[in-house]
Amino acid sequence: MSTKGGVTALTRRNYRLASDVDKPRSTGIVNEKLLSDYLHHVFPSTKQGPTVASLRKPLGFQDLGSHLEKLLAEGEAPEALRDPFAEGRLGPQPVVLDHTSGFEGLLFVDDDLLGVIGHSNFSSIRATTCVFKGKWAYEVLISSQGLMQIGWCTLSCRFNQEEGVGDTPDSYAYDGNRVRKWNVTTTNYGKSWAAGDIVSCLIDLDEGTITFCLNGQSLGTAFGGIKTGPGVAYFPAISLSFKESVAFNFGSRPLRYPADGYLPLQDPPTADLLKAHRLLGCIKNVLSTSIDAQDEKLLEKDSAAWRLHGEPTVLIALAHIFNHFAPLMCKVYLVEDVLMNFLLGILEGGGSVDEHPLIQQLLDLFWLLMEDHEVNECLKQLMMSLLRAYRFSPIIPDLGFQIHYLRLTTAILRHEKSRKYLLNNVTFDVLRSVVFFYIKTPLRVKEAGLEELIPTTWWPTHFDKEGKDEREPKDESSDERLRRRAYERGCQRLKKRIEVVEDLQVQILKLLLNNKDKTTGEASRYIFLNKFRKFLQENASNRGHPTALCPPEYMVCFLHRLITAVRSSWDEGSRKFPSSLSSEDAYVPPQLFYNGKVDYFDLQRLGGLLSHLKKTLKDDLASKANIVIDPAEIQAASMDDLDEDEESGAAQRPFGAAAMGGALARPSWLSSPTLGRANRFLSTAAVSLMTPRRPLSQPEKVKVRTLAVEQRTEEDIEGSHGNDGLLLGRPQEEPDQPIADKSLLEIVDGIVMMYNLSVHQQLGKMVVVADEVHEYAVALKDTEEKIARCPARRADILEELHKSQKVFAEKLNHLSRRLAWINATIYSKEKMLDVYWLLCVCIRTIEHADNTASLFAFTPEFYLNVAMNAYSALKNYFSPANSMDELPGYEETLTQLAAILAKHFADPRIVGTDIKDSLMQALASYVCYPQSLRAVERIPEEQRVAMMRNLLAPYEQRPWAQTNWILVRLWRGCGFGYRYTRLPHLLKTKPEDANLPSLQKPCPSLLLQRHMAELLSLDKDMAASFLNSVLNQLNWAFSEFIGMIQEIQQAAERPERNFVDTRQLKVCATCFDLSVSLLRVLEMTVSLVPEIFLDWTRPSAELLLRRLAQLLNQVLNRVTAEKNLFDRVVNLRLPGLESVDHYPILVAVTGILVRVLVDGDAQGTSRAASVLLSDPCFQLHSIQHLLGEPGDSSGSSAACRPAAAAPLAPAAAGSSSERKHFSLHAYADYISLEEKQKVEDMLEFLTEESKQAAASTAPTSEEDLCPICYAHSISAVFRPCSHKSCKACINQHLMNNKDCFFCKATITGVEDYSKPPPS
């Protein structure tokens, strides 16, 4: 090191070059003539003619330095002739984005000022250099395919959050998202772009034209006659919406698609390029020449076989070359244009990467002859160039470009020292290296060559009644079968080509997971492990802020490659230790969750926050896992958490971001295509450099036994004698199963976390292409049927139908090829097995953690989430292309998952409301499908009974809608008229998604019904509390529903406002659905355990029956009254209220009434009838309404109409006869003859009973009526105060309160009361 003027400068390595004194020693093996010939051969002069002979004077090492400098100076333009400002261009070099004044809105700009991300509605930015004459070009690398306008603008253009490039008079833009060009007005132009495309923007100021190219293909002249002349100059410019990102290349790197006659805005480093190519020529000469000292001659040889043997002559020659070559290789343009192309050329011959050892030799040479800072910068620029080239290469049929760049990446990473440097400093820190594992999906199938690869397209043409594809239709024609098989062969060809790329990506990961390369320090795997954990932290800590996340499409590919590489490494280790666990049985031991060896960066645990768990479970940790926690350290940790919370608000946020309402600091590899570290956050309100974020994994001051990622050593992970490493703190319940490579456990844990972060959502998103194919196939089939039915005389209609047919067929051709690509890269059988393996890992992990009793609370929530989501993905996303039934051990896995859901949905160790809701929803979905319901039935009986007990817990103080839904699904198919999949009045409409759990065919579980019946029969207190809570919720839900339809009716009748809030409609429909499902649960209970209501020796039985009768009468009266509110709202047929209809609610009520009045024994039906008839709300015509019979007001009991209402009866009858009545007779497909007969028997029975009741009931004086309800006679007296009421009122009151209604004395007993006879 030397210091000049206070600035530290790096001196070059002092190579020991031969001087005159050293000459005899260094050239001992090579005589002077041979050395001279060798040096002239390696360093030939480019000049021709007579001067050559004079140059061929003897050349030794002492003259080599000056000789080489002369060679490099040949052909260089004199300094005076160099023009720093080319004609027609104004502005500084290098050309970058103008982050000081040339922007509008909020933007993130990369360190190199070439990458940009929009951070507001529509942000704009221009470059620092403009052009006014000549032909110029620049390239834009598209990182996201959203809304952007790219082109040129003048200095006078003013942009805002709504108007950007192309929206003002002197700005011109191309928008590949909407496929349009913009200059104040807009017209169609070009093709749609996708992430990974390169747009070239060309301006010809001599002709006044602007042209755009996409991946080197011209889209044609976009604008002609643009304004030129004095005072007019055009800047490159872009406007982009929120989250969209691009990178510019103004010429700092070679243009990927240079256009003839057009210059890049930034001059290429011509002089340096010439030097670099000459020096590279000298290196090639060294590689292809060997010295035969015995015969004293030079030999030509194959450069691929060259080895660095340490020959002094060769090494000194190379040292002279690298003296000039090394500084040049720190410049990105030269690395990309010279070095990368040279290395790619070495691999061009094909064969495996192992067959090309020259690259390893060259990298050895780099580390030997270049300064450390030079080789570091060179490798960094080389990897960045490779990544850029890989990401922005067009898709061609054999994926040749992608394979080419991955092969070189693999070759470089095979070099141990280079690999470790890149892992430590570049791979995750600067690069978005995850891009290397991504295979982009082509948006334009023709350009990707999919038409040649899959010449025959096919799509499903046979659908079942519910609109689902039939996997193997029986009536498939031979032509269709041939087409399908040809399509499948094409898909196989495509899959094989994609597998070549995937294998290379796995090879790269295997190199990064190497744990044997310990000769030069820490093994690669441990470096990768720490970087991978930081990568996960960065993504986990920024959830909800999309600009800070790794794009989910990259995550999906990375996850699959990582699973393949990890399983391969795992099995390799387990082969060496046969007793160790194989990857097939892999799981994450529970001690990882609490021993502090793995950082879960504040992710939620099942039992709450880690600091809270360490306080509350410290004794369990000590007794079960031998982990002792110092109380003082716990206190310090919690205080530290408080301090962090207070400080992190204002102190960590830069001023500019604070002004913008809390924008985030960019993470290290945000979605600029190439670079990461964007440390500039641009905003028109405040321009500031971002303050560096707190280090991601700084050592937490006092977290007990928790190591920061950087502090961990191999011993901390793998363990050693007497040290369990990651497995420290094994609880007694956990088997002592040896695991070959403990470090892989942490990667498996990270894979599970990755799936939870974004992979599952992406898997769901990509299904949309298959859905589109299905929709277009249905539309095409429908159109073909219409063509067949269309009369020949209607040629106009026929022509339109044929046009539609052609459009649908073209779209299907395109989509079916695109779907083939997606199925190969995302939904293939191998990918399905990966997700299935992940599901099994989660299930085993949860089972082992569950065995640790209270320590289960330490398990991170995401394990349960991934178990549920992975099952959902396998069931919904991978079919019908791959069936779950074909997975190995699938039924057993289904049963294990059922056991987890059944046990943990009401597990008191789980505190998070979100995860509890997720478990409940997963169980609710599970019982909707026959296969998974059978799995629930296969779990041990003890667990099934415990599950039913939890489902029957009182509904108060907990989310009850989902548990009620589960009980309903267990009953659906057994209830009265309850065998429907969709409601009768909705059959003609198309369901939004036929795969929804609610649209599955009924599959009742008689086994679980039996458990429910046994529980309610044996546990009388639980039965009473359960039914009371169901009745309370029914009362609430139906009352809410009636209140809402009143508001809806009023809103609909208002002339000034003809719409109703959609949210209100949705809530109204939900309340109706809840009412129906609660009624069905009551029907289920009455059917399975009628004695709860009818055996009055049971406590609360009479009260429950009275409450039930009261609610049923309320529902019937509201729904069946003539011209009532319910009728009017149903007839409005408002969107959102489709499920609100007479059938579901009336049939549910009928089912309960039939069960208690017809199917029971004589005593029970008698009690039920007397309670029903004694209810003041009972009206016989409500029952008659069920069969479509007009109500007879004279037959109603206990509710005779007042005289004033009598004249209205004929009018009411007349109007109702004109309108169609509801009648169970109209639903012959839904209600059996036996059920109809039972309703008629019930009506007959009630009619008879009501007549008898009316005849036998003596008029009651007001004094004898209950003073609380005035509906029933006094029948109970309280002790000790002797106040009186009817039994119904006091029983209901005593459920919640022990004080007397009247005097507030504590009631000790209730006795029957009968009125004494008059004296």
PDB file of N, CA and C in Angstrom, residues 1168-1217:
ATOM      1  N   ALA A1168     -94.456 -32.290  22.165  1.00  0.00           N
ATOM      2  CA  ALA A1168     -94.028 -31.306  21.161  1.00  0.00           C
ATOM      3  C   ALA A1168     -95.217 -30.518  20.640  1.00  0.00           C
ATOM      4  N   ALA A1169     -96.331 -31.207  20.353  1.00  0.00           N
ATOM      5  CA  ALA A1169     -97.515 -30.519  19.824  1.00  0.00           C
ATOM      6  C   ALA A1169     -98.065 -29.527  20.836  1.00  0.00           C
ATOM      7  N   SER A1170     -98.141 -29.938  22.119  1.00  0.00           N
ATOM      8  CA  SER A1170     -98.707 -29.028  23.125  1.00  0.00           C
ATOM      9  C   SER A1170     -97.845 -27.788  23.283  1.00  0.00           C
ATOM     10  N   VAL A1171     -96.485 -27.981  23.268  1.00  0.00           N
ATOM     11  CA  VAL A1171     -95.579 -26.819  23.397  1.00  0.00           C
ATOM     12  C   VAL A1171     -95.717 -25.908  22.171  1.00  0.00           C
ATOM     13  N   LEU A1172     -95.778 -26.505  20.995  1.00  0.00           N
ATOM     14  CA  LEU A1172     -95.865 -25.713  19.758  1.00  0.00           C
ATOM     15  C   LEU A1172     -97.169 -24.925  19.722  1.00  0.00           C
ATOM     16  N   LEU A1173     -98.272 -25.589  20.066  1.00  0.00           N
ATOM     17  CA  LEU A1173     -99.574 -24.919  20.000  1.00  0.00           C
ATOM     18  C   LEU A1173     -99.727 -23.875  21.087  1.00  0.00           C
ATOM     19  N   SER A1174     -99.052 -24.085  22.228  1.00  0.00           N
ATOM     20  CA  SER A1174     -99.190 -23.110  23.319  1.00  0.00           C
ATOM     21  C   SER A1174     -98.366 -21.858  23.073  1.00  0.00           C
ATOM     22  N   ASP A1175     -97.476 -21.902  22.083  1.00  0.00           N
ATOM     23  CA  ASP A1175     -96.686 -20.701  21.792  1.00  0.00           C
ATOM     24  C   ASP A1175     -97.595 -19.647  21.172  1.00  0.00           C
ATOM     25  N   PRO A1176     -97.551 -18.415  21.671  1.00  0.00           N
ATOM     26  CA  PRO A1176     -98.478 -17.378  21.163  1.00  0.00           C
ATOM     27  C   PRO A1176     -98.262 -17.032  19.700  1.00  0.00           C
ATOM     28  N   CYS A1177     -97.087 -17.357  19.158  1.00  0.00           N
ATOM     29  CA  CYS A1177     -96.801 -17.000  17.759  1.00  0.00           C
ATOM     30  C   CYS A1177     -97.286 -18.055  16.770  1.00  0.00           C
ATOM     31  N   PHE A1178     -97.732 -19.215  17.265  1.00  0.00           N
ATOM     32  CA  PHE A1178     -98.088 -20.294  16.343  1.00  0.00           C
ATOM     33  C   PHE A1178     -99.286 -19.934  15.471  1.00  0.00           C
ATOM     34  N   GLN A1179     -99.144 -20.173  14.141  1.00  0.00           N
ATOM     35  CA  GLN A1179    -100.265 -19.976  13.211  1.00  0.00           C
ATOM     36  C   GLN A1179    -100.306 -21.186  12.290  1.00  0.00           C
ATOM     37  N   LEU A1180    -101.445 -21.814  12.238  1.00  0.00           N
ATOM     38  CA  LEU A1180    -101.573 -23.034  11.455  1.00  0.00           C
ATOM     39  C   LEU A1180    -101.358 -22.790   9.966  1.00  0.00           C
ATOM     40  N   HIS A1181    -101.747 -21.603   9.501  1.00  0.00           N
ATOM     41  CA  HIS A1181    -101.615 -21.361   8.052  1.00  0.00           C
ATOM     42  C   HIS A1181    -100.150 -21.340   7.616  1.00  0.00           C
ATOM     43  N   SER A1182     -99.208 -21.105   8.563  1.00  0.00           N
ATOM     44  CA  SER A1182     -97.777 -21.182   8.220  1.00  0.00           C
ATOM     45  C   SER A1182     -97.407 -22.603   7.814  1.00  0.00           C
ATOM     46  N   ILE A1183     -97.979 -23.596   8.508  1.00  0.00           N
ATOM     47  CA  ILE A1183     -97.721 -24.995   8.168  1.00  0.00           C
ATOM     48  C   ILE A1183     -98.411 -25.337   6.842  1.00  0.00           C
ATOM     49  N   GLN A1184     -99.646 -24.810   6.674  1.00  0.00           N
ATOM     50  CA  GLN A1184    -100.379 -25.066   5.426  1.00  0.00           C
ATOM     51  C   GLN A1184     -99.626 -24.490   4.224  1.00  0.00           C
ATOM     52  N   HIS A1185     -98.942 -23.379   4.453  1.00  0.00           N
ATOM     53  CA  HIS A1185     -98.187 -22.708   3.388  1.00  0.00           C
ATOM     54  C   HIS A1185     -97.136 -23.639   2.788  1.00  0.00           C
ATOM     55  N   LEU A1186     -96.597 -24.552   3.611  1.00  0.00           N
ATOM     56  CA  LEU A1186     -95.537 -25.445   3.134  1.00  0.00           C
ATOM     57  C   LEU A1186     -96.013 -26.305   1.974  1.00  0.00           C
ATOM     58  N   LEU A1187     -97.275 -26.671   1.993  1.00  0.00           N
ATOM     59  CA  LEU A1187     -97.821 -27.519   0.927  1.00  0.00           C
ATOM     60  C   LEU A1187     -98.573 -26.717  -0.111  1.00  0.00           C
ATOM     61  N   GLY A1188     -98.421 -25.383  -0.040  1.00  0.00           N
ATOM     62  CA  GLY A1188     -99.059 -24.531  -1.039  1.00  0.00           C
ATOM     63  C   GLY A1188    -100.538 -24.356  -0.831  1.00  0.00           C
ATOM     64  N   GLU A1189    -101.057 -24.719   0.361  1.00  0.00           N
ATOM     65  CA  GLU A1189    -102.489 -24.545   0.624  1.00  0.00           C
ATOM     66  C   GLU A1189    -102.728 -23.145   1.137  1.00  0.00           C
ATOM     67  N   PRO A1190    -103.788 -22.444   0.651  1.00  0.00           N
ATOM     68  CA  PRO A1190    -104.066 -21.096   1.159  1.00  0.00           C
ATOM     69  C   PRO A1190    -104.426 -21.166   2.625  1.00  0.00           C
ATOM     70  N   GLY A1191    -103.969 -20.209   3.391  1.00  0.00           N
ATOM     71  CA  GLY A1191    -104.203 -20.205   4.834  1.00  0.00           C
ATOM     72  C   GLY A1191    -105.660 -20.007   5.179  1.00  0.00           C
ATOM     73  N   ASP A1192    -106.094 -20.734   6.199  1.00  0.00           N
ATOM     74  CA  ASP A1192    -107.456 -20.590   6.697  1.00  0.00           C
ATOM     75  C   ASP A1192    -107.377 -19.907   8.046  1.00  0.00           C
ATOM     76  N   SER A1193    -107.786 -18.640   8.085  1.00  0.00           N
ATOM     77  CA  SER A1193    -107.596 -17.857   9.303  1.00  0.00           C
ATOM     78  C   SER A1193    -108.417 -18.399  10.457  1.00  0.00           C
ATOM     79  N   SER A1194    -109.549 -19.036  10.147  1.00  0.00           N
ATOM     80  CA  SER A1194    -110.389 -19.545  11.240  1.00  0.00           C
ATOM     81  C   SER A1194    -109.721 -20.712  11.939  1.00  0.00           C
ATOM     82  N   GLY A1195    -108.777 -21.377  11.242  1.00  0.00           N
ATOM     83  CA  GLY A1195    -108.129 -22.551  11.836  1.00  0.00           C
ATOM     84  C   GLY A1195    -106.969 -22.208  12.720  1.00  0.00           C
ATOM     85  N   SER A1196    -106.576 -20.963  12.781  1.00  0.00           N
ATOM     86  CA  SER A1196    -105.397 -20.626  13.588  1.00  0.00           C
ATOM     87  C   SER A1196    -105.756 -20.638  15.054  1.00  0.00           C
ATOM     88  N   SER A1197    -104.820 -21.150  15.814  1.00  0.00           N
ATOM     89  CA  SER A1197    -105.075 -21.278  17.248  1.00  0.00           C
ATOM     90  C   SER A1197    -104.236 -20.269  17.993  1.00  0.00           C
ATOM     91  N   ALA A1198    -104.823 -19.708  19.043  1.00  0.00           N
ATOM     92  CA  ALA A1198    -104.118 -18.772  19.928  1.00  0.00           C
ATOM     93  C   ALA A1198    -103.713 -17.495  19.234  1.00  0.00           C
ATOM     94  N   ALA A1199    -104.193 -17.281  18.000  1.00  0.00           N
ATOM     95  CA  ALA A1199    -103.824 -16.033  17.312  1.00  0.00           C
ATOM     96  C   ALA A1199    -104.966 -15.607  16.407  1.00  0.00           C
ATOM     97  N   CYS A1200    -106.162 -15.627  16.898  1.00  0.00           N
ATOM     98  CA  CYS A1200    -107.313 -15.241  16.081  1.00  0.00           C
ATOM     99  C   CYS A1200    -107.169 -13.798  15.662  1.00  0.00           C
ATOM    100  N   ARG A1201    -107.506 -13.539  14.389  1.00  0.00           N
ATOM    101  CA  ARG A1201    -107.338 -12.185  13.873  1.00  0.00           C
ATOM    102  C   ARG A1201    -108.398 -11.252  14.481  1.00  0.00           C
ATOM    103  N   PRO A1202    -108.098 -10.010  14.689  1.00  0.00           N
ATOM    104  CA  PRO A1202    -109.107  -9.060  15.176  1.00  0.00           C
ATOM    105  C   PRO A1202    -110.165  -8.820  14.098  1.00  0.00           C
ATOM    106  N   ALA A1203    -111.302  -8.386  14.532  1.00  0.00           N
ATOM    107  CA  ALA A1203    -112.438  -8.223  13.604  1.00  0.00           C
ATOM    108  C   ALA A1203    -112.116  -7.253  12.483  1.00  0.00           C
ATOM    109  N   ALA A1204    -111.308  -6.253  12.784  1.00  0.00           N
ATOM    110  CA  ALA A1204    -111.010  -5.232  11.762  1.00  0.00           C
ATOM    111  C   ALA A1204    -110.276  -5.817  10.577  1.00  0.00           C
ATOM    112  N   ALA A1205    -109.602  -6.932  10.783  1.00  0.00           N
ATOM    113  CA  ALA A1205    -108.821  -7.511   9.689  1.00  0.00           C
ATOM    114  C   ALA A1205    -109.663  -8.389   8.782  1.00  0.00           C
ATOM    115  N   ALA A1206    -110.845  -8.746   9.207  1.00  0.00           N
ATOM    116  CA  ALA A1206    -111.649  -9.703   8.442  1.00  0.00           C
ATOM    117  C   ALA A1206    -111.951  -9.273   7.019  1.00  0.00           C
ATOM    118  N   PRO A1207    -112.370  -8.028   6.765  1.00  0.00           N
ATOM    119  CA  PRO A1207    -112.690  -7.645   5.389  1.00  0.00           C
ATOM    120  C   PRO A1207    -111.507  -7.795   4.436  1.00  0.00           C
ATOM    121  N   LEU A1208    -110.286  -7.811   4.973  1.00  0.00           N
ATOM    122  CA  LEU A1208    -109.119  -7.894   4.085  1.00  0.00           C
ATOM    123  C   LEU A1208    -108.883  -9.304   3.585  1.00  0.00           C
ATOM    124  N   ALA A1209    -109.513 -10.298   4.253  1.00  0.00           N
ATOM    125  CA  ALA A1209    -109.198 -11.686   3.906  1.00  0.00           C
ATOM    126  C   ALA A1209    -109.487 -12.044   2.464  1.00  0.00           C
ATOM    127  N   PRO A1210    -110.686 -11.689   1.905  1.00  0.00           N
ATOM    128  CA  PRO A1210    -110.934 -12.059   0.508  1.00  0.00           C
ATOM    129  C   PRO A1210    -109.918 -11.446  -0.450  1.00  0.00           C
ATOM    130  N   ALA A1211    -109.564 -10.189  -0.202  1.00  0.00           N
ATOM    131  CA  ALA A1211    -108.603  -9.515  -1.093  1.00  0.00           C
ATOM    132  C   ALA A1211    -107.247 -10.211  -1.032  1.00  0.00           C
ATOM    133  N   ALA A1212    -106.871 -10.524   0.193  1.00  0.00           N
ATOM    134  CA  ALA A1212    -105.571 -11.197   0.350  1.00  0.00           C
ATOM    135  C   ALA A1212    -105.577 -12.543  -0.362  1.00  0.00           C
ATOM    136  N   ALA A1213    -106.675 -13.256  -0.199  1.00  0.00           N
ATOM    137  CA  ALA A1213    -106.761 -14.573  -0.840  1.00  0.00           C
ATOM    138  C   ALA A1213    -106.735 -14.439  -2.348  1.00  0.00           C
ATOM    139  N   GLY A1214    -107.440 -13.424  -2.840  1.00  0.00           N
ATOM    140  CA  GLY A1214    -107.482 -13.225  -4.290  1.00  0.00           C
ATOM    141  C   GLY A1214    -106.120 -12.919  -4.860  1.00  0.00           C
ATOM    142  N   SER A1215    -105.382 -12.016  -4.194  1.00  0.00           N
ATOM    143  CA  SER A1215    -104.071 -11.629  -4.735  1.00  0.00           C
ATOM    144  C   SER A1215    -103.079 -12.788  -4.648  1.00  0.00           C
ATOM    145  N   SER A1216    -103.207 -13.565  -3.564  1.00  0.00           N
ATOM    146  CA  SER A1216    -102.238 -14.657  -3.426  1.00  0.00           C
ATOM    147  C   SER A1216    -102.518 -15.775  -4.405  1.00  0.00           C
ATOM    148  N   SER A1217    -103.767 -15.933  -4.803  1.00  0.00           N
ATOM    149  CA  SER A1217    -104.063 -17.004  -5.757  1.00  0.00           C
ATOM    150  C   SER A1217    -103.503 -16.678  -7.132  1.00  0.00           C
TER     151      SER A1217
END
